């Protein structure tokens, strides 16, 4: 493996560890703070979701650059497709976080953001599962 490929691999793994890990943690704790009606923490979690969500694009970009000669292999195609699905789910999670903040910021106690709580919990769990499937594909099918 050449030095540029080693550098790309290092960047790919570094972005995965320092972006996807915190992103998974941030999205998974959001329902707890919706139930606690803590809007200030929700604002922080929403900003963190956006930041780490954007940083996960580095994983995708450096992965594309690293696998440039093998992009037609099925495990890479499946991994990239799953990554895009996870990115779409993260957009939905971000939307639900903002909706929950808006619902909890009003004076009305009628809307306690239960819909957003359940959806964020389900989608963040699904997103975490997608990351694990991608990890499995990268470890066991990468030559």
mmCIF file of C-alpha atoms in Angstrom:
data_model
loop_
_atom_site.group_PDB
_atom_site.id
_atom_site.type_symbol
_atom_site.label_atom_id
_atom_site.label_comp_id
_atom_site.label_asym_id
_atom_site.label_seq_id
_atom_site.Cartn_x
_atom_site.Cartn_y
_atom_site.Cartn_z
ATOM 1 C CA UNK A 1 0.000 0.000 0.000
ATOM 2 C CA UNK A 2 1.429 3.358 -1.012
ATOM 3 C CA UNK A 3 1.775 6.314 1.332
ATOM 4 C CA UNK A 4 -1.168 8.251 -0.219
ATOM 5 C CA UNK A 5 -3.379 5.165 0.207
ATOM 6 C CA UNK A 6 -2.238 4.782 3.820
ATOM 7 C CA UNK A 7 -3.045 8.450 4.409
ATOM 8 C CA UNK A 8 -6.507 8.027 2.877
ATOM 9 C CA UNK A 9 -7.111 4.951 5.033
ATOM 10 C CA UNK A 10 -5.993 6.833 8.132
ATOM 11 C CA UNK A 11 -8.313 9.747 7.314
ATOM 12 C CA UNK A 12 -11.193 7.389 6.512
ATOM 13 C CA UNK A 13 -10.842 5.557 9.835
ATOM 14 C CA UNK A 14 -10.215 8.781 11.761
ATOM 15 C CA UNK A 15 -13.367 10.408 10.437
ATOM 16 C CA UNK A 16 -15.327 7.217 11.186
ATOM 17 C CA UNK A 17 -14.149 7.139 14.789
ATOM 18 C CA UNK A 18 -14.381 10.845 15.555
ATOM 19 C CA UNK A 19 -17.560 11.651 13.600
ATOM 20 C CA UNK A 20 -19.779 8.572 13.439
ATOM 21 C CA UNK A 21 -19.205 7.553 17.057
ATOM 22 C CA UNK A 22 -20.225 10.897 18.584
ATOM 23 C CA UNK A 23 -23.055 11.272 16.062
ATOM 24 C CA UNK A 24 -24.502 7.939 17.153
ATOM 25 C CA UNK A 25 -24.217 8.921 20.820
ATOM 26 C CA UNK A 26 -25.795 12.353 20.291
ATOM 27 C CA UNK A 27 -28.786 11.056 18.367
ATOM 28 C CA UNK A 28 -29.393 8.195 20.785
ATOM 29 C CA UNK A 29 -29.598 10.420 23.886
ATOM 30 C CA UNK A 30 -31.917 12.986 22.300
ATOM 31 C CA UNK A 31 -35.171 11.235 23.360
ATOM 32 C CA UNK A 32 -34.102 11.354 27.010
ATOM 33 C CA UNK A 33 -33.834 15.144 26.906
ATOM 34 C CA UNK A 34 -37.085 15.504 24.995
ATOM 35 C CA UNK A 35 -38.836 13.593 27.786
ATOM 36 C CA UNK A 36 -37.058 15.825 30.335
ATOM 37 C CA UNK A 37 -38.271 18.878 28.346
ATOM 38 C CA UNK A 38 -34.740 20.362 28.432
ATOM 39 C CA UNK A 39 -34.759 22.669 25.413
ATOM 40 C CA UNK A 40 -31.254 24.037 26.057
ATOM 41 C CA UNK A 41 -29.710 20.574 25.910
ATOM 42 C CA UNK A 42 -31.827 19.794 22.838
ATOM 43 C CA UNK A 43 -30.408 22.851 21.082
ATOM 44 C CA UNK A 44 -26.908 21.621 21.867
ATOM 45 C CA UNK A 45 -27.732 18.099 20.669
ATOM 46 C CA UNK A 46 -29.228 19.461 17.462
ATOM 47 C CA UNK A 47 -26.112 21.537 16.727
ATOM 48 C CA UNK A 48 -23.954 18.510 17.505
ATOM 49 C CA UNK A 49 -26.053 16.314 15.212
ATOM 50 C CA UNK A 50 -25.567 18.772 12.369
ATOM 51 C CA UNK A 51 -21.827 19.137 12.980
ATOM 52 C CA UNK A 52 -21.089 15.438 13.301
ATOM 53 C CA UNK A 53 -23.474 14.699 10.444
ATOM 54 C CA UNK A 54 -21.459 16.963 8.172
ATOM 55 C CA UNK A 55 -18.204 15.428 9.400
ATOM 56 C CA UNK A 56 -19.455 11.952 8.473
ATOM 57 C CA UNK A 57 -19.310 13.074 4.860
ATOM 58 C CA UNK A 58 -15.531 12.862 5.320
ATOM 59 C CA UNK A 59 -15.905 9.136 5.914
ATOM 60 C CA UNK A 60 -17.760 8.809 2.628
ATOM 61 C CA UNK A 61 -15.376 11.028 0.640
ATOM 62 C CA UNK A 62 -12.194 9.384 1.912
ATOM 63 C CA UNK A 63 -13.776 5.958 1.468
ATOM 64 C CA UNK A 64 -14.551 6.779 -2.153
ATOM 65 C CA UNK A 65 -11.013 7.974 -2.716
ATOM 66 C CA UNK A 66 -9.590 4.891 -1.030
ATOM 67 C CA UNK A 67 -11.741 2.401 -2.942
ATOM 68 C CA UNK A 68 -11.477 4.170 -6.282
ATOM 69 C CA UNK A 69 -10.226 1.065 -8.116
ATOM 70 C CA UNK A 70 -12.776 -1.317 -6.560
ATOM 71 C CA UNK A 71 -16.012 0.688 -6.514
ATOM 72 C CA UNK A 72 -17.780 -1.944 -8.618
ATOM 73 C CA UNK A 73 -17.388 -4.578 -5.903
ATOM 74 C CA UNK A 74 -20.727 -5.489 -4.313
ATOM 75 C CA UNK A 75 -19.667 -4.851 -0.708
ATOM 76 C CA UNK A 76 -18.666 -1.284 -1.569
ATOM 77 C CA UNK A 77 -21.877 -0.643 -3.489
ATOM 78 C CA UNK A 78 -23.957 -1.940 -0.586
ATOM 79 C CA UNK A 79 -21.904 0.083 1.912
ATOM 80 C CA UNK A 80 -22.283 3.303 -0.065
ATOM 81 C CA UNK A 81 -26.016 2.734 -0.471
ATOM 82 C CA UNK A 82 -26.417 2.100 3.254
ATOM 83 C CA UNK A 83 -24.398 5.227 4.005
ATOM 84 C CA UNK A 84 -26.748 7.314 1.868
ATOM 85 C CA UNK A 85 -29.765 5.742 3.607
ATOM 86 C CA UNK A 86 -28.212 6.611 6.989
ATOM 87 C CA UNK A 87 -27.605 10.187 5.797
ATOM 88 C CA UNK A 88 -31.279 10.520 4.842
ATOM 89 C CA UNK A 89 -32.298 9.160 8.243
ATOM 90 C CA UNK A 90 -30.040 11.741 9.895
ATOM 91 C CA UNK A 91 -31.814 14.516 7.997
ATOM 92 C CA UNK A 92 -35.117 13.208 9.369
ATOM 93 C CA UNK A 93 -33.650 13.034 12.890
ATOM 94 C CA UNK A 94 -32.456 16.643 12.566
ATOM 95 C CA UNK A 95 -35.932 17.716 11.459
ATOM 96 C CA UNK A 96 -37.539 15.894 14.378
ATOM 97 C CA UNK A 97 -35.092 17.440 16.846
ATOM 98 C CA UNK A 98 -36.058 20.906 15.600
ATOM 99 C CA UNK A 99 -39.768 20.025 15.760
ATOM 100 C CA UNK A 100 -39.380 18.783 19.329
ATOM 101 C CA UNK A 101 -37.553 21.964 20.342
ATOM 102 C CA UNK A 102 -40.303 24.056 18.810
ATOM 103 C CA UNK A 103 -43.031 22.012 20.503
ATOM 104 C CA UNK A 104 -41.333 22.191 23.895
ATOM 105 C CA UNK A 105 -40.601 25.923 23.581
ATOM 106 C CA UNK A 106 -44.272 26.854 23.422
ATOM 107 C CA UNK A 107 -46.323 27.621 26.502
ATOM 108 C CA UNK A 108 -48.804 24.882 25.650
ATOM 109 C CA UNK A 109 -48.299 21.602 27.481
ATOM 110 C CA UNK A 110 -50.539 19.746 25.043
ATOM 111 C CA UNK A 111 -47.705 18.809 22.675
ATOM 112 C CA UNK A 112 -45.019 17.008 24.625
ATOM 113 C CA UNK A 113 -43.166 15.827 21.473
ATOM 114 C CA UNK A 114 -43.944 12.139 22.029
ATOM 115 C CA UNK A 115 -44.094 11.531 18.287
ATOM 116 C CA UNK A 116 -40.626 12.981 17.790
ATOM 117 C CA UNK A 117 -39.285 11.065 20.795
ATOM 118 C CA UNK A 118 -40.339 7.720 19.395
ATOM 119 C CA UNK A 119 -39.275 8.468 15.853
ATOM 120 C CA UNK A 120 -35.844 9.778 16.895
ATOM 121 C CA UNK A 121 -35.299 6.725 19.110
ATOM 122 C CA UNK A 122 -36.237 4.350 16.291
ATOM 123 C CA UNK A 123 -34.264 6.142 13.589
ATOM 124 C CA UNK A 124 -31.154 6.592 15.719
ATOM 125 C CA UNK A 125 -31.214 2.870 16.533
ATOM 126 C CA UNK A 126 -31.635 2.023 12.863
ATOM 127 C CA UNK A 127 -28.806 4.375 11.936
ATOM 128 C CA UNK A 128 -26.522 2.735 14.512
ATOM 129 C CA UNK A 129 -27.400 -0.654 13.061
ATOM 130 C CA UNK A 130 -26.568 0.611 9.569
ATOM 131 C CA UNK A 131 -23.141 1.792 10.793
ATOM 132 C CA UNK A 132 -22.520 -1.688 12.225
ATOM 133 C CA UNK A 133 -23.540 -3.401 8.980
ATOM 134 C CA UNK A 134 -21.180 -1.133 7.045
ATOM 135 C CA UNK A 135 -18.394 -1.940 9.510
ATOM 136 C CA UNK A 136 -19.081 -5.659 9.068
ATOM 137 C CA UNK A 137 -18.919 -5.307 5.276
ATOM 138 C CA UNK A 138 -15.673 -3.336 5.440
ATOM 139 C CA UNK A 139 -13.962 -5.813 7.764
ATOM 140 C CA UNK A 140 -15.104 -9.143 6.389
ATOM 141 C CA UNK A 141 -15.325 -8.471 2.646
ATOM 142 C CA UNK A 142 -12.414 -6.100 2.144
ATOM 143 C CA UNK A 143 -9.471 -8.024 0.655
#
